[in-house]
CSV table of C-alpha atoms and ligand atoms in Angstrom, one decimal:
chain,number,residue,atom,x,y,z
A,1,UNK,CA,92.9,137.8,142.1
A,2,UNK,CA,91.2,140.6,140.6
A,3,UNK,CA,93.5,143.1,140.1
A,4,UNK,CA,91.6,146.7,140.5
A,5,UNK,CA,93.3,149.6,138.5
A,6,UNK,CA,95.3,152.8,139.8
A,7,UNK,CA,94.3,156.2,138.2
A,8,UNK,CA,97.7,155.9,136.3
A,9,UNK,CA,97.4,152.6,135.2
A,10,UNK,CA,94.0,153.3,133.9
A,11,UNK,CA,95.6,156.1,132.2
A,12,UNK,CA,97.6,153.8,130.4
A,13,UNK,CA,94.6,151.5,130.0
A,14,UNK,CA,92.5,154.7,127.9
A,15,UNK,CA,95.8,154.9,125.5
A,16,UNK,CA,95.4,151.4,124.5
A,17,UNK,CA,90.9,151.6,124.2
A,18,UNK,CA,92.1,154.7,122.1
A,19,UNK,CA,94.0,153.2,119.8
A,20,UNK,CA,92.1,150.4,119.2
A,21,UNK,CA,89.2,151.7,118.9
A,22,UNK,CA,90.7,153.5,115.4
A,23,UNK,CA,91.9,150.4,114.4
A,24,UNK,CA,88.8,149.0,114.3
A,25,UNK,CA,87.1,152.6,112.8
A,26,UNK,CA,89.5,151.7,110.2
A,27,UNK,CA,88.5,148.0,109.8
A,28,UNK,CA,85.1,149.7,109.6
A,29,UNK,CA,85.6,150.9,106.0
A,30,UNK,CA,87.9,149.0,105.1
A,31,UNK,CA,84.8,145.7,104.9
A,32,UNK,CA,83.5,145.3,101.3
A,33,UNK,CA,82.3,142.7,98.8
A,34,UNK,CA,85.7,141.5,97.2
A,35,UNK,CA,88.1,141.8,100.0
A,36,UNK,CA,89.6,138.7,101.6
A,37,UNK,CA,89.8,138.2,105.4
A,38,UNK,CA,93.3,137.8,105.9
A,39,UNK,CA,94.0,141.1,103.7
A,40,UNK,CA,91.6,143.1,106.8
A,41,UNK,CA,94.4,140.9,109.1
A,42,UNK,CA,97.4,142.7,106.6
A,43,UNK,CA,95.9,146.1,107.1
A,44,UNK,CA,94.7,145.5,111.3
A,45,UNK,CA,98.2,144.1,111.7
A,46,UNK,CA,99.8,147.4,110.4
A,47,UNK,CA,98.2,149.9,111.4
A,48,UNK,CA,98.3,148.4,115.3
A,49,UNK,CA,102.8,148.6,115.5
A,50,UNK,CA,102.8,151.6,113.5
A,51,UNK,CA,101.5,153.2,116.5
A,52,UNK,CA,103.7,150.8,118.9
A,53,UNK,CA,102.0,149.1,120.1
A,54,UNK,CA,101.3,144.6,119.6
A,55,UNK,CA,98.5,143.0,118.3
A,56,UNK,CA,97.4,140.5,121.2
A,57,UNK,CA,95.8,137.1,119.5
A,58,UNK,CA,98.7,136.8,117.1
A,59,UNK,CA,101.0,133.5,118.6
A,60,UNK,CA,98.5,133.9,121.8
A,61,UNK,CA,98.2,129.9,122.7
A,62,UNK,CA,99.3,129.4,119.3
A,63,UNK,CA,96.3,132.1,117.6
A,64,UNK,CA,98.4,132.5,113.9
A,65,UNK,CA,96.4,136.2,113.0
A,66,UNK,CA,96.3,139.9,114.4
A,67,UNK,CA,91.9,139.5,114.0
A,68,UNK,CA,89.6,137.1,114.2
A,69,UNK,CA,87.5,137.0,111.2
A,70,UNK,CA,84.4,135.2,112.5
A,71,UNK,CA,81.8,135.1,109.1
A,72,UNK,CA,77.2,134.2,109.2
A,73,UNK,CA,77.2,131.2,111.2
A,74,UNK,CA,81.0,131.6,113.2
A,75,UNK,CA,80.4,132.8,116.5
A,76,UNK,CA,83.8,133.8,117.0
A,77,UNK,CA,88.0,132.7,116.4
A,78,UNK,CA,87.1,132.3,112.5
A,79,UNK,CA,91.1,132.8,111.4
A,80,UNK,CA,91.6,135.1,108.3
A,81,UNK,CA,92.1,133.2,105.4
A,82,UNK,CA,93.9,134.2,101.5
A,83,UNK,CA,90.9,132.2,100.2
A,84,UNK,CA,88.1,133.7,102.2
A,85,UNK,CA,86.6,136.8,100.1
A,86,UNK,CA,83.4,138.7,101.9
A,87,UNK,CA,80.6,138.4,99.8
A,88,UNK,CA,77.9,140.6,99.7
A,89,UNK,CA,74.4,139.7,102.0
A,90,UNK,CA,77.5,138.5,104.4
A,91,UNK,CA,78.0,138.8,108.5
A,92,UNK,CA,80.8,139.0,109.7
A,93,UNK,CA,82.3,140.0,113.3
A,94,UNK,CA,85.3,141.3,113.6
A,95,UNK,CA,87.9,141.0,116.9
A,96,UNK,CA,91.1,142.5,117.7
A,97,UNK,CA,93.6,143.1,120.2
A,98,UNK,CA,96.1,145.4,120.7
A,99,UNK,CA,98.9,145.2,124.2
A,100,UNK,CA,100.3,149.6,124.3
A,101,UNK,CA,102.8,149.6,127.0
A,102,UNK,CA,102.2,146.4,129.0
A,103,UNK,CA,97.9,147.1,128.9
A,104,UNK,CA,95.8,145.3,126.9
A,105,UNK,CA,92.6,146.2,124.6
A,106,UNK,CA,90.1,143.8,123.4
A,107,UNK,CA,87.3,145.1,121.3
A,108,UNK,CA,84.4,143.6,119.0
A,109,UNK,CA,81.4,144.3,116.4
A,110,UNK,CA,79.7,142.7,113.7
A,111,UNK,CA,78.6,144.2,110.5
A,112,UNK,CA,77.0,143.1,107.4
A,113,UNK,CA,78.8,143.3,103.9
A,114,UNK,CA,77.2,145.4,101.3
A,115,UNK,CA,73.3,144.7,101.3
A,116,UNK,CA,71.8,142.6,104.0
A,117,UNK,CA,68.1,141.1,104.8
A,118,UNK,CA,66.1,143.0,107.8
A,119,UNK,CA,66.2,140.1,109.7
A,120,UNK,CA,70.4,140.0,109.6
A,121,UNK,CA,70.2,144.0,110.7
A,122,UNK,CA,67.9,143.0,113.5
A,123,UNK,CA,70.4,140.3,115.2
A,124,UNK,CA,73.3,142.8,115.1
A,125,UNK,CA,71.4,145.8,116.8
A,126,UNK,CA,70.1,143.1,119.5
A,127,UNK,CA,73.5,142.2,120.2
A,128,UNK,CA,75.0,145.2,119.8
A,129,UNK,CA,72.1,146.4,122.5
A,130,UNK,CA,72.4,143.4,124.6
A,131,UNK,CA,75.8,144.7,125.2
A,132,UNK,CA,74.3,148.4,126.2
A,133,UNK,CA,72.4,147.1,128.2
A,134,UNK,CA,74.9,144.7,130.1
A,135,UNK,CA,77.3,147.6,131.0
A,136,UNK,CA,74.5,150.1,132.4
A,137,UNK,CA,74.6,147.3,135.3
A,138,UNK,CA,78.3,147.7,135.6
A,139,UNK,CA,78.4,150.0,138.8
A,140,UNK,CA,79.6,149.9,141.7
A,141,UNK,CA,77.7,147.4,144.0
A,142,UNK,CA,76.2,145.4,141.5
A,143,UNK,CA,77.3,141.8,140.3
A,144,UNK,CA,78.3,140.1,137.5
A,145,UNK,CA,75.4,139.0,136.7
A,146,UNK,CA,73.5,142.0,136.8
A,147,UNK,CA,75.5,142.3,133.7
A,148,UNK,CA,74.3,138.6,132.3
A,149,UNK,CA,71.1,139.0,132.9
A,150,UNK,CA,70.2,142.1,131.5
A,151,UNK,CA,72.2,140.3,128.0
A,152,UNK,CA,70.3,137.5,128.4
A,153,UNK,CA,66.6,138.4,128.5
A,154,UNK,CA,66.9,141.3,126.3
A,155,UNK,CA,68.7,138.4,123.5
A,156,UNK,CA,65.8,136.5,124.5
A,157,UNK,CA,62.9,138.2,124.3
A,158,UNK,CA,63.5,138.2,120.4
A,159,UNK,CA,63.7,134.2,120.3
A,160,UNK,CA,67.9,134.5,120.1
A,161,UNK,CA,70.1,132.1,121.8
A,162,UNK,CA,73.0,133.3,124.8
A,163,UNK,CA,76.1,131.6,123.8
A,164,UNK,CA,77.1,130.5,127.1
A,165,UNK,CA,80.5,128.3,125.9
A,166,UNK,CA,82.1,131.6,126.0
A,167,UNK,CA,82.2,134.9,128.2
A,168,UNK,CA,83.1,138.2,129.1
A,169,UNK,CA,86.3,138.5,131.1
A,170,UNK,CA,88.6,141.2,133.5
A,171,UNK,CA,91.8,142.1,131.4
A,172,UNK,CA,95.0,144.3,132.3
A,173,UNK,CA,98.2,143.5,132.0
A,174,UNK,CA,96.7,140.2,130.3
A,175,UNK,CA,93.9,139.7,128.2
A,176,UNK,CA,92.0,137.6,130.5
A,177,UNK,CA,92.3,138.3,134.2
A,178,UNK,CA,89.3,137.2,136.2
A,179,UNK,CA,86.3,137.4,136.7
A,180,UNK,CA,84.3,135.3,134.0
A,181,UNK,CA,81.6,137.5,132.6
A,182,UNK,CA,78.8,135.3,131.0
A,183,UNK,CA,76.0,137.0,129.0
A,184,UNK,CA,73.9,135.0,131.5
A,185,UNK,CA,72.7,134.9,135.2
A,186,UNK,CA,71.0,136.0,138.1
A,187,UNK,CA,70.9,139.6,139.5
A,188,UNK,CA,72.6,139.9,142.3
A,189,UNK,CA,74.5,136.7,141.9
A,190,UNK,CA,78.3,136.8,141.1
A,191,UNK,CA,81.2,138.5,141.9
A,192,UNK,CA,80.2,141.8,143.0
A,193,UNK,CA,81.3,145.3,140.8
A,194,UNK,CA,84.2,147.8,142.6
A,195,UNK,CA,85.7,151.0,141.2
A,196,UNK,CA,88.7,149.8,139.1
A,197,UNK,CA,87.8,147.4,138.0
A,198,UNK,CA,88.2,146.6,134.0
A,199,UNK,CA,86.3,144.5,132.1
A,200,UNK,CA,85.6,143.2,128.3
A,201,UNK,CA,81.9,142.3,128.2
A,202,UNK,CA,81.1,140.3,124.8
A,203,UNK,CA,78.0,139.0,124.2
A,204,UNK,CA,78.1,136.9,121.9
A,205,UNK,CA,74.5,136.4,120.1
A,206,UNK,CA,72.9,133.6,118.0
A,207,UNK,CA,69.3,133.7,116.0
A,208,UNK,CA,68.8,130.4,117.0
A,209,UNK,CA,69.9,127.7,119.5
A,210,UNK,CA,73.2,128.3,122.1
A,211,UNK,CA,75.2,125.7,121.5
A,212,UNK,CA,78.2,125.2,119.9
A,213,UNK,CA,80.9,123.5,118.2
A,214,UNK,CA,84.5,123.7,117.6
A,215,UNK,CA,86.2,123.4,113.7
A,216,UNK,CA,88.6,121.0,113.2
A,217,UNK,CA,91.2,124.0,113.1
A,218,UNK,CA,91.1,123.9,117.2
A,219,UNK,CA,89.6,127.6,116.8
A,220,UNK,CA,86.7,128.0,115.0
A,221,UNK,CA,83.8,128.4,116.9
A,222,UNK,CA,80.1,127.4,115.0
A,223,UNK,CA,76.7,127.8,115.8
A,224,UNK,CA,76.1,123.8,116.1
A,225,UNK,CA,72.2,124.2,114.8
A,226,UNK,CA,74.0,126.8,111.8
A,227,UNK,CA,72.5,129.7,112.5
A,228,UNK,CA,73.3,133.3,112.0
A,229,UNK,CA,76.0,134.9,115.2
A,230,UNK,CA,76.6,138.1,116.5
A,231,UNK,CA,79.0,139.6,118.6
A,232,UNK,CA,79.7,143.2,120.1
A,233,UNK,CA,82.5,143.9,123.1
A,234,UNK,CA,84.8,146.3,124.7
A,235,UNK,CA,86.9,147.1,127.7
A,236,UNK,CA,85.6,148.9,130.1
A,237,UNK,CA,86.0,150.5,133.5
A,238,UNK,CA,83.9,151.2,136.6
A,239,UNK,CA,85.1,154.5,136.9
A,240,UNK,CA,85.9,156.4,140.3
A,241,UNK,CA,81.9,157.7,140.6
A,242,UNK,CA,81.6,153.7,140.5
A,243,UNK,CA,80.4,154.4,136.4
A,244,UNK,CA,81.3,152.6,133.5
A,245,UNK,CA,83.5,154.4,130.7
A,246,UNK,CA,83.9,152.7,127.7
A,247,UNK,CA,87.9,152.4,127.0
A,248,UNK,CA,87.2,151.1,123.5
A,249,UNK,CA,85.0,153.6,122.8
A,250,UNK,CA,86.7,156.9,124.2
A,251,UNK,CA,83.9,160.4,124.3
A,252,UNK,CA,81.4,157.7,124.2
A,253,UNK,CA,78.3,158.6,127.1
A,254,UNK,CA,76.2,156.1,128.8
A,255,UNK,CA,72.7,158.2,128.9
A,256,UNK,CA,70.6,158.3,131.8
A,257,UNK,CA,66.5,157.0,131.5
A,258,UNK,CA,64.7,159.8,130.4
B,301,MF3,N1,89.3,138.2,121.8
B,301,MF3,C1,88.9,137.3,122.3
B,301,MF3,C2,87.9,137.4,123.7
B,301,MF3,O1,87.3,138.2,123.7
B,301,MF3,C3,90.3,136.8,122.4
B,301,MF3,C4,90.7,136.0,121.6
B,301,MF3,S1,91.3,134.7,121.0
B,301,MF3,C5,92.9,134.6,120.6
B,301,MF3,O2,87.9,137.0,124.9
B,301,MF3,F1,92.6,133.2,120.2
B,301,MF3,F2,92.5,134.8,119.1
B,301,MF3,F3,93.5,135.6,121.1
B,302,CO,CO1,87.1,139.2,124.6
């Protein structure tokens, strides 16, 4: 069942999205060599609770933290730890979700710690560009497969791998709703996109092969070949005009091609 959101519900989702944007901006500033991933987690939880919201990951199927902090070859769901300290040259993916007045927001980004190589920066930049190319397809009348296809062809043009075992998703009162939003696909295939649909689009792109494994902590997903991975995610709505609006990036306007 896909729940289309009305104007009033979207006002609430905009509030949740704007708060998550603020939280992630503060976290970005806190990322530097020597900081533990647990310290980032504590900071995120404080920021969220101070604004009368709740961390959505904490307790989700038993997940033990507010953030996912996934380093280097970790794709997603890395658990913050007091004994993991950020190092110069790492790439760190931060994923965070919150609930405000019953409405969910979900967003993620990857950033270099200290100075990183041009190769690592390219992976991060291409992953973000994959996201924006996917989002451009998130318009009334297109299909979920158009989003995935746009992500896939751009990532693969760099020889990168598109992680298939995890996908984007619908979002609303629940963190994960229908439809599933894969980062690969065929144009014109899959669920038809409609105004009022709220989606989390989240490419996970690896420098090598796309296959992944789960670690023994039963959470952390790593690339099978040990290659580096980046992640970029926003919650969006296909608005009344049939165009994508990024709820977790307030004020951002997608530009038309010149
Ligand atoms: N943010 C992830 C997603 O995009 C979900 C996190 S899983 C959790 O779907 F267990 F950490 F919550
Ligand atoms: Co998500």
